[in-house]
Amino acid sequence: MKQPPPHPQRGDTQADFDAAIAGIAAEVAIAQNKYPRFNSGHEGYAVLLEEVEELWEVVRNHHAGVDDDQGYRLRLRAEATQVAAMAVRIILELT
């Protein structure tokens, strides 16, 4: 008997991917307009690490029961977008 296709999950569509990339590009533009270019790999890494630590705080808070699921997903998306944007800035500004 043929299995039905799996139920689509968030992130499974091209539109989800495009929205994520658009959010990252917008965050890169905001950061580049607000802050000077990275001067070194050390600086880029430090900024990226700060964003990763903020992402980790969102994850820890959710695990501790601080956030509801919807608030968690919104904060997780925002912080993950900032992590990706800082990685893109490193690529654009230092390579």
Backbone atoms as SQL, in Angstrom:
CREATE TABLE atoms (id INTEGER PRIMARY KEY, chain TEXT, resi INTEGER, resn TEXT, atom TEXT, x REAL, y REAL, z REAL);
INSERT INTO atoms VALUES
  (1, 'A', 1, 'MET', 'N', 0.835, -1.174, 0.000),
  (2, 'A', 1, 'MET', 'CA', 0.000, 0.000, 0.000),
  (3, 'A', 1, 'MET', 'C', 0.885, 1.244, 0.000),
  (4, 'A', 2, 'LYS', 'N', 0.541, 2.181, -0.831),
  (5, 'A', 2, 'LYS', 'CA', 1.335, 3.405, -0.975),
  (6, 'A', 2, 'LYS', 'C', 1.136, 4.331, 0.223),
  (7, 'A', 3, 'GLN', 'N', 2.244, 4.852, 0.749),
  (8, 'A', 3, 'GLN', 'CA', 2.205, 5.764, 1.893),
  (9, 'A', 3, 'GLN', 'C', 1.822, 7.163, 1.436),
  (10, 'A', 4, 'PRO', 'N', 1.010, 7.885, 2.206),
  (11, 'A', 4, 'PRO', 'CA', 0.714, 9.273, 1.852),
  (12, 'A', 4, 'PRO', 'C', 1.959, 10.128, 2.026),
  (13, 'A', 5, 'PRO', 'N', 2.032, 11.243, 1.308),
  (14, 'A', 5, 'PRO', 'CA', 3.196, 12.116, 1.478),
  (15, 'A', 5, 'PRO', 'C', 3.240, 12.650, 2.906),
  (16, 'A', 6, 'PRO', 'N', 4.445, 12.899, 3.438),
  (17, 'A', 6, 'PRO', 'CA', 4.541, 13.405, 4.800),
  (18, 'A', 6, 'PRO', 'C', 3.910, 14.797, 4.901),
  (19, 'A', 7, 'HIS', 'N', 3.389, 15.080, 6.071),
  (20, 'A', 7, 'HIS', 'CA', 2.807, 16.401, 6.316),
  (21, 'A', 7, 'HIS', 'C', 3.922, 17.444, 6.247),
  (22, 'A', 8, 'PRO', 'N', 3.731, 18.512, 5.480),
  (23, 'A', 8, 'PRO', 'CA', 4.790, 19.520, 5.382),
  (24, 'A', 8, 'PRO', 'C', 5.038, 20.203, 6.730),
  (25, 'A', 9, 'GLN', 'N', 6.259, 20.462, 6.998),
  (26, 'A', 9, 'GLN', 'CA', 6.679, 21.148, 8.218),
  (27, 'A', 9, 'GLN', 'C', 7.068, 22.578, 7.882),
  (28, 'A', 10, 'ARG', 'N', 7.131, 23.412, 8.910),
  (29, 'A', 10, 'ARG', 'CA', 7.644, 24.762, 8.693),
  (30, 'A', 10, 'ARG', 'C', 9.028, 24.651, 8.067),
  (31, 'A', 11, 'GLY', 'N', 9.284, 25.490, 7.099),
  (32, 'A', 11, 'GLY', 'CA', 10.584, 25.496, 6.461),
  (33, 'A', 11, 'GLY', 'C', 10.701, 24.580, 5.260),
  (34, 'A', 12, 'ASP', 'N', 9.629, 23.885, 4.928),
  (35, 'A', 12, 'ASP', 'CA', 9.685, 22.929, 3.829),
  (36, 'A', 12, 'ASP', 'C', 9.474, 23.550, 2.455),
  (37, 'A', 13, 'THR', 'N', 9.006, 24.774, 2.382),
  (38, 'A', 13, 'THR', 'CA', 8.672, 25.342, 1.080),
  (39, 'A', 13, 'THR', 'C', 9.727, 26.345, 0.621),
  (40, 'A', 14, 'GLN', 'N', 9.732, 26.583, -0.672),
  (41, 'A', 14, 'GLN', 'CA', 10.632, 27.603, -1.225),
  (42, 'A', 14, 'GLN', 'C', 10.285, 28.966, -0.644),
  (43, 'A', 15, 'ALA', 'N', 9.015, 29.227, -0.416),
  (44, 'A', 15, 'ALA', 'CA', 8.598, 30.510, 0.163),
  (45, 'A', 15, 'ALA', 'C', 9.162, 30.686, 1.575),
  (46, 'A', 16, 'ASP', 'N', 9.209, 29.610, 2.366),
  (47, 'A', 16, 'ASP', 'CA', 9.805, 29.677, 3.702),
  (48, 'A', 16, 'ASP', 'C', 11.290, 30.016, 3.609),
  (49, 'A', 17, 'PHE', 'N', 11.970, 29.352, 2.678),
  (50, 'A', 17, 'PHE', 'CA', 13.393, 29.604, 2.471),
  (51, 'A', 17, 'PHE', 'C', 13.623, 31.045, 2.028),
  (52, 'A', 18, 'ASP', 'N', 12.846, 31.503, 1.059),
  (53, 'A', 18, 'ASP', 'CA', 12.988, 32.867, 0.550),
  (54, 'A', 18, 'ASP', 'C', 12.753, 33.894, 1.649),
  (55, 'A', 19, 'ALA', 'N', 11.761, 33.642, 2.510),
  (56, 'A', 19, 'ALA', 'CA', 11.475, 34.568, 3.614),
  (57, 'A', 19, 'ALA', 'C', 12.636, 34.604, 4.601),
  (58, 'A', 20, 'ALA', 'N', 13.222, 33.461, 4.882),
  (59, 'A', 20, 'ALA', 'CA', 14.365, 33.421, 5.800),
  (60, 'A', 20, 'ALA', 'C', 15.553, 34.189, 5.219),
  (61, 'A', 21, 'ILE', 'N', 15.849, 33.976, 3.953),
  (62, 'A', 21, 'ILE', 'CA', 16.963, 34.671, 3.303),
  (63, 'A', 21, 'ILE', 'C', 16.701, 36.173, 3.246),
  (64, 'A', 22, 'ALA', 'N', 15.469, 36.569, 2.963),
  (65, 'A', 22, 'ALA', 'CA', 15.122, 37.997, 2.932),
  (66, 'A', 22, 'ALA', 'C', 15.315, 38.627, 4.309),
  (67, 'A', 23, 'GLY', 'N', 14.944, 37.902, 5.357),
  (68, 'A', 23, 'GLY', 'CA', 15.138, 38.411, 6.712),
  (69, 'A', 23, 'GLY', 'C', 16.607, 38.581, 7.056),
  (70, 'A', 24, 'ILE', 'N', 17.418, 37.635, 6.626),
  (71, 'A', 24, 'ILE', 'CA', 18.861, 37.720, 6.857),
  (72, 'A', 24, 'ILE', 'C', 19.445, 38.906, 6.097),
  (73, 'A', 25, 'ALA', 'N', 19.064, 39.068, 4.840),
  (74, 'A', 25, 'ALA', 'CA', 19.567, 40.190, 4.030),
  (75, 'A', 25, 'ALA', 'C', 19.167, 41.522, 4.654),
  (76, 'A', 26, 'ALA', 'N', 17.945, 41.616, 5.147),
  (77, 'A', 26, 'ALA', 'CA', 17.493, 42.860, 5.787),
  (78, 'A', 26, 'ALA', 'C', 18.307, 43.136, 7.048),
  (79, 'A', 27, 'GLU', 'N', 18.586, 42.100, 7.817),
  (80, 'A', 27, 'GLU', 'CA', 19.375, 42.270, 9.050),
  (81, 'A', 27, 'GLU', 'C', 20.806, 42.684, 8.728),
  (82, 'A', 28, 'VAL', 'N', 21.379, 42.130, 7.658),
  (83, 'A', 28, 'VAL', 'CA', 22.721, 42.545, 7.221),
  (84, 'A', 28, 'VAL', 'C', 22.716, 44.034, 6.884),
  (85, 'A', 29, 'ALA', 'N', 21.729, 44.482, 6.124),
  (86, 'A', 29, 'ALA', 'CA', 21.644, 45.891, 5.731),
  (87, 'A', 29, 'ALA', 'C', 21.504, 46.794, 6.953),
  (88, 'A', 30, 'ILE', 'N', 20.662, 46.411, 7.894),
  (89, 'A', 30, 'ILE', 'CA', 20.491, 47.207, 9.120),
  (90, 'A', 30, 'ILE', 'C', 21.818, 47.321, 9.871),
  (91, 'A', 31, 'ALA', 'N', 22.493, 46.196, 10.055),
  (92, 'A', 31, 'ALA', 'CA', 23.764, 46.194, 10.789),
  (93, 'A', 31, 'ALA', 'C', 24.830, 47.009, 10.067),
  (94, 'A', 32, 'GLN', 'N', 24.907, 46.890, 8.752),
  (95, 'A', 32, 'GLN', 'CA', 25.917, 47.637, 8.005),
  (96, 'A', 32, 'GLN', 'C', 25.646, 49.132, 8.042),
  (97, 'A', 33, 'ASN', 'N', 24.391, 49.533, 8.104),
  (98, 'A', 33, 'ASN', 'CA', 24.062, 50.954, 8.203),
  (99, 'A', 33, 'ASN', 'C', 24.283, 51.505, 9.603),
  (100, 'A', 34, 'LYS', 'N', 24.179, 50.646, 10.601),
  (101, 'A', 34, 'LYS', 'CA', 24.270, 51.086, 11.997),
  (102, 'A', 34, 'LYS', 'C', 25.698, 51.029, 12.542),
  (103, 'A', 35, 'TYR', 'N', 26.487, 50.071, 12.072),
  (104, 'A', 35, 'TYR', 'CA', 27.824, 49.830, 12.628),
  (105, 'A', 35, 'TYR', 'C', 28.875, 49.876, 11.519),
  (106, 'A', 36, 'PRO', 'N', 30.111, 50.228, 11.884),
  (107, 'A', 36, 'PRO', 'CA', 31.189, 50.202, 10.877),
  (108, 'A', 36, 'PRO', 'C', 31.529, 48.767, 10.474),
  (109, 'A', 37, 'ARG', 'N', 32.274, 48.655, 9.395),
  (110, 'A', 37, 'ARG', 'CA', 32.729, 47.346, 8.918),
  (111, 'A', 37, 'ARG', 'C', 33.569, 46.672, 9.998),
  (112, 'A', 38, 'PHE', 'N', 33.577, 45.345, 9.968),
  (113, 'A', 38, 'PHE', 'CA', 34.465, 44.614, 10.867),
  (114, 'A', 38, 'PHE', 'C', 35.905, 44.928, 10.492),
  (115, 'A', 39, 'ASN', 'N', 36.747, 45.135, 11.505),
  (116, 'A', 39, 'ASN', 'CA', 38.162, 45.432, 11.276),
  (117, 'A', 39, 'ASN', 'C', 39.027, 44.187, 11.202),
  (118, 'A', 40, 'SER', 'N', 38.543, 43.094, 11.750),
  (119, 'A', 40, 'SER', 'CA', 39.362, 41.886, 11.804),
  (120, 'A', 40, 'SER', 'C', 38.472, 40.664, 12.008),
  (121, 'A', 41, 'GLY', 'N', 39.073, 39.524, 11.806),
  (122, 'A', 41, 'GLY', 'CA', 38.380, 38.283, 12.092),
  (123, 'A', 41, 'GLY', 'C', 38.028, 38.162, 13.568),
  (124, 'A', 42, 'HIS', 'N', 38.918, 38.675, 14.426),
  (125, 'A', 42, 'HIS', 'CA', 38.634, 38.645, 15.864),
  (126, 'A', 42, 'HIS', 'C', 37.362, 39.423, 16.184),
  (127, 'A', 43, 'GLU', 'N', 37.212, 40.587, 15.599),
  (128, 'A', 43, 'GLU', 'CA', 36.018, 41.399, 15.845),
  (129, 'A', 43, 'GLU', 'C', 34.767, 40.705, 15.301),
  (130, 'A', 44, 'GLY', 'N', 34.862, 40.197, 14.086),
  (131, 'A', 44, 'GLY', 'CA', 33.722, 39.500, 13.508),
  (132, 'A', 44, 'GLY', 'C', 33.307, 38.307, 14.349),
  (133, 'A', 45, 'TYR', 'N', 34.296, 37.539, 14.797),
  (134, 'A', 45, 'TYR', 'CA', 34.013, 36.380, 15.641),
  (135, 'A', 45, 'TYR', 'C', 33.361, 36.804, 16.956),
  (136, 'A', 46, 'ALA', 'N', 33.855, 37.873, 17.558),
  (137, 'A', 46, 'ALA', 'CA', 33.296, 38.329, 18.831),
  (138, 'A', 46, 'ALA', 'C', 31.831, 38.732, 18.682),
  (139, 'A', 47, 'VAL', 'N', 31.504, 39.420, 17.612),
  (140, 'A', 47, 'VAL', 'CA', 30.121, 39.833, 17.373),
  (141, 'A', 47, 'VAL', 'C', 29.256, 38.601, 17.094),
  (142, 'A', 48, 'LEU', 'N', 29.761, 37.691, 16.283),
  (143, 'A', 48, 'LEU', 'CA', 29.027, 36.467, 15.991),
  (144, 'A', 48, 'LEU', 'C', 28.796, 35.659, 17.267),
  (145, 'A', 49, 'LEU', 'N', 29.823, 35.538, 18.093),
  (146, 'A', 49, 'LEU', 'CA', 29.696, 34.796, 19.349),
  (147, 'A', 49, 'LEU', 'C', 28.653, 35.435, 20.263),
  (148, 'A', 50, 'GLU', 'N', 28.614, 36.762, 20.313),
  (149, 'A', 50, 'GLU', 'CA', 27.603, 37.444, 21.116),
  (150, 'A', 50, 'GLU', 'C', 26.194, 37.069, 20.648),
  (151, 'A', 51, 'GLU', 'N', 26.012, 37.031, 19.336),
  (152, 'A', 51, 'GLU', 'CA', 24.694, 36.661, 18.801),
  (153, 'A', 51, 'GLU', 'C', 24.364, 35.202, 19.090),
  (154, 'A', 52, 'VAL', 'N', 25.348, 34.322, 18.998),
  (155, 'A', 52, 'VAL', 'CA', 25.129, 32.907, 19.319),
  (156, 'A', 52, 'VAL', 'C', 24.753, 32.754, 20.790),
  (157, 'A', 53, 'GLU', 'N', 25.399, 33.517, 21.665),
  (158, 'A', 53, 'GLU', 'CA', 25.064, 33.460, 23.085),
  (159, 'A', 53, 'GLU', 'C', 23.637, 33.940, 23.331),
  (160, 'A', 54, 'GLU', 'N', 23.184, 34.951, 22.596),
  (161, 'A', 54, 'GLU', 'CA', 21.803, 35.415, 22.721),
  (162, 'A', 54, 'GLU', 'C', 20.827, 34.342, 22.233),
  (163, 'A', 55, 'LEU', 'N', 21.187, 33.637, 21.166),
  (164, 'A', 55, 'LEU', 'CA', 20.374, 32.526, 20.679),
  (165, 'A', 55, 'LEU', 'C', 20.296, 31.432, 21.740),
  (166, 'A', 56, 'TRP', 'N', 21.416, 31.119, 22.347),
  (167, 'A', 56, 'TRP', 'CA', 21.464, 30.092, 23.390),
  (168, 'A', 56, 'TRP', 'C', 20.595, 30.497, 24.583),
  (169, 'A', 57, 'GLU', 'N', 20.565, 31.774, 24.925),
  (170, 'A', 57, 'GLU', 'CA', 19.713, 32.249, 26.018),
  (171, 'A', 57, 'GLU', 'C', 18.235, 32.003, 25.711),
  (172, 'A', 58, 'VAL', 'N', 17.827, 32.244, 24.478),
  (173, 'A', 58, 'VAL', 'CA', 16.442, 31.966, 24.075),
  (174, 'A', 58, 'VAL', 'C', 16.134, 30.481, 24.251),
  (175, 'A', 59, 'VAL', 'N', 17.050, 29.620, 23.823),
  (176, 'A', 59, 'VAL', 'CA', 16.854, 28.175, 23.943),
  (177, 'A', 59, 'VAL', 'C', 16.779, 27.767, 25.414),
  (178, 'A', 60, 'ARG', 'N', 17.684, 28.274, 26.237),
  (179, 'A', 60, 'ARG', 'CA', 17.676, 27.949, 27.668),
  (180, 'A', 60, 'ARG', 'C', 16.389, 28.411, 28.335),
  (181, 'A', 61, 'ASN', 'N', 15.944, 29.621, 28.013),
  (182, 'A', 61, 'ASN', 'CA', 14.719, 30.137, 28.618),
  (183, 'A', 61, 'ASN', 'C', 13.514, 29.281, 28.254),
  (184, 'A', 62, 'HIS', 'N', 13.461, 28.832, 27.017),
  (185, 'A', 62, 'HIS', 'CA', 12.349, 27.983, 26.603),
  (186, 'A', 62, 'HIS', 'C', 12.385, 26.659, 27.367),
  (187, 'A', 63, 'HIS', 'N', 13.564, 26.090, 27.476),
  (188, 'A', 63, 'HIS', 'CA', 13.722, 24.816, 28.187),
  (189, 'A', 63, 'HIS', 'C', 13.311, 24.968, 29.653),
  (190, 'A', 64, 'ALA', 'N', 13.547, 26.145, 30.224),
  (191, 'A', 64, 'ALA', 'CA', 13.192, 26.407, 31.621),
  (192, 'A', 64, 'ALA', 'C', 11.719, 26.767, 31.791),
  (193, 'A', 65, 'GLY', 'N', 10.971, 26.844, 30.686),
  (194, 'A', 65, 'GLY', 'CA', 9.549, 27.133, 30.765),
  (195, 'A', 65, 'GLY', 'C', 9.207, 28.611, 30.799),
  (196, 'A', 66, 'VAL', 'N', 10.169, 29.473, 30.459),
  (197, 'A', 66, 'VAL', 'CA', 9.939, 30.917, 30.496),
  (198, 'A', 66, 'VAL', 'C', 9.039, 31.364, 29.347),
  (199, 'A', 67, 'ASP', 'N', 9.219, 30.791, 28.170),
  (200, 'A', 67, 'ASP', 'CA', 8.491, 31.206, 26.957),
  (201, 'A', 67, 'ASP', 'C', 7.396, 30.220, 26.599),
  (202, 'A', 68, 'ASP', 'N', 6.308, 30.733, 26.025),
  (203, 'A', 68, 'ASP', 'CA', 5.340, 29.855, 25.385),
  (204, 'A', 68, 'ASP', 'C', 5.888, 29.496, 24.001),
  (205, 'A', 69, 'ASP', 'N', 5.263, 28.547, 23.337),
  (206, 'A', 69, 'ASP', 'CA', 5.792, 28.064, 22.056),
  (207, 'A', 69, 'ASP', 'C', 5.834, 29.148, 20.988),
  (208, 'A', 70, 'GLN', 'N', 4.794, 29.961, 20.898),
  (209, 'A', 70, 'GLN', 'CA', 4.771, 30.995, 19.855),
  (210, 'A', 70, 'GLN', 'C', 5.843, 32.054, 20.115),
  (211, 'A', 71, 'GLY', 'N', 5.947, 32.525, 21.346),
  (212, 'A', 71, 'GLY', 'CA', 6.978, 33.507, 21.680),
  (213, 'A', 71, 'GLY', 'C', 8.374, 32.948, 21.465),
  (214, 'A', 72, 'TYR', 'N', 8.536, 31.676, 21.815),
  (215, 'A', 72, 'TYR', 'CA', 9.822, 31.017, 21.615),
  (216, 'A', 72, 'TYR', 'C', 10.197, 30.996, 20.141),
  (217, 'A', 73, 'ARG', 'N', 9.272, 30.579, 19.287),
  (218, 'A', 73, 'ARG', 'CA', 9.580, 30.508, 17.849),
  (219, 'A', 73, 'ARG', 'C', 9.923, 31.871, 17.278),
  (220, 'A', 74, 'LEU', 'N', 9.217, 32.903, 17.716),
  (221, 'A', 74, 'LEU', 'CA', 9.516, 34.262, 17.226),
  (222, 'A', 74, 'LEU', 'C', 10.899, 34.716, 17.668),
  (223, 'A', 75, 'ARG', 'N', 11.224, 34.514, 18.940),
  (224, 'A', 75, 'ARG', 'CA', 12.543, 34.923, 19.445),
  (225, 'A', 75, 'ARG', 'C', 13.653, 34.064, 18.849),
  (226, 'A', 76, 'LEU', 'N', 13.381, 32.775, 18.696),
  (227, 'A', 76, 'LEU', 'CA', 14.374, 31.883, 18.094),
  (228, 'A', 76, 'LEU', 'C', 14.679, 32.320, 16.668),
  (229, 'A', 77, 'ARG', 'N', 13.638, 32.638, 15.907),
  (230, 'A', 77, 'ARG', 'CA', 13.830, 33.087, 14.524),
  (231, 'A', 77, 'ARG', 'C', 14.622, 34.396, 14.487),
  (232, 'A', 78, 'ALA', 'N', 14.282, 35.334, 15.360),
  (233, 'A', 78, 'ALA', 'CA', 14.970, 36.631, 15.381),
  (234, 'A', 78, 'ALA', 'C', 16.450, 36.457, 15.695),
  (235, 'A', 79, 'GLU', 'N', 16.760, 35.662, 16.700),
  (236, 'A', 79, 'GLU', 'CA', 18.169, 35.482, 17.073),
  (237, 'A', 79, 'GLU', 'C', 18.928, 34.671, 16.027),
  (238, 'A', 80, 'ALA', 'N', 18.306, 33.639, 15.481),
  (239, 'A', 80, 'ALA', 'CA', 18.972, 32.850, 14.437),
  (240, 'A', 80, 'ALA', 'C', 19.235, 33.708, 13.196),
  (241, 'A', 81, 'THR', 'N', 18.310, 34.606, 12.893),
  (242, 'A', 81, 'THR', 'CA', 18.506, 35.533, 11.772),
  (243, 'A', 81, 'THR', 'C', 19.698, 36.431, 12.028),
  (244, 'A', 82, 'GLN', 'N', 19.855, 36.908, 13.259),
  (245, 'A', 82, 'GLN', 'CA', 21.000, 37.764, 13.574),
  (246, 'A', 82, 'GLN', 'C', 22.309, 36.989, 13.512),
  (247, 'A', 83, 'VAL', 'N', 22.295, 35.735, 13.955),
  (248, 'A', 83, 'VAL', 'CA', 23.502, 34.898, 13.841),
  (249, 'A', 83, 'VAL', 'C', 23.894, 34.767, 12.373),
  (250, 'A', 84, 'ALA', 'N', 22.931, 34.430, 11.533),
  (251, 'A', 84, 'ALA', 'CA', 23.210, 34.266, 10.103),
  (252, 'A', 84, 'ALA', 'C', 23.689, 35.572, 9.482),
  (253, 'A', 85, 'ALA', 'N', 23.074, 36.681, 9.876),
  (254, 'A', 85, 'ALA', 'CA', 23.462, 37.983, 9.320),
  (255, 'A', 85, 'ALA', 'C', 24.900, 38.337, 9.681),
  (256, 'A', 86, 'MET', 'N', 25.321, 38.040, 10.902),
  (257, 'A', 86, 'MET', 'CA', 26.702, 38.353, 11.286),
  (258, 'A', 86, 'MET', 'C', 27.676, 37.446, 10.544),
  (259, 'A', 87, 'ALA', 'N', 27.288, 36.204, 10.290),
  (260, 'A', 87, 'ALA', 'CA', 28.137, 35.321, 9.491),
  (261, 'A', 87, 'ALA', 'C', 28.267, 35.850, 8.071),
  (262, 'A', 88, 'VAL', 'N', 27.178, 36.345, 7.515),
  (263, 'A', 88, 'VAL', 'CA', 27.227, 36.947, 6.170),
  (264, 'A', 88, 'VAL', 'C', 28.104, 38.180, 6.175),
  (265, 'A', 89, 'ARG', 'N', 28.012, 39.005, 7.212),
  (266, 'A', 89, 'ARG', 'CA', 28.885, 40.188, 7.283),
  (267, 'A', 89, 'ARG', 'C', 30.350, 39.778, 7.298),
  (268, 'A', 90, 'ILE', 'N', 30.691, 38.728, 8.024),
  (269, 'A', 90, 'ILE', 'CA', 32.079, 38.255, 8.020),
  (270, 'A', 90, 'ILE', 'C', 32.497, 37.891, 6.599),
  (271, 'A', 91, 'ILE', 'N', 31.639, 37.171, 5.905),
  (272, 'A', 91, 'ILE', 'CA', 31.951, 36.776, 4.522),
  (273, 'A', 91, 'ILE', 'C', 32.121, 38.013, 3.639),
  (274, 'A', 92, 'LEU', 'N', 31.191, 38.944, 3.734),
  (275, 'A', 92, 'LEU', 'CA', 31.221, 40.116, 2.857),
  (276, 'A', 92, 'LEU', 'C', 32.359, 41.078, 3.172),
  (277, 'A', 93, 'GLU', 'N', 32.618, 41.281, 4.451),
  (278, 'A', 93, 'GLU', 'CA', 33.539, 42.334, 4.861),
  (279, 'A', 93, 'GLU', 'C', 34.974, 41.865, 5.088),
  (280, 'A', 94, 'LEU', 'N', 35.173, 40.564, 5.263),
  (281, 'A', 94, 'LEU', 'CA', 36.518, 40.114, 5.621),
  (282, 'A', 94, 'LEU', 'C', 37.125, 39.100, 4.656),
  (283, 'A', 95, 'THR', 'N', 36.352, 38.681, 3.653),
  (284, 'A', 95, 'THR', 'CA', 36.924, 37.688, 2.721),
  (285, 'A', 95, 'THR', 'C', 36.971, 38.261, 1.318);
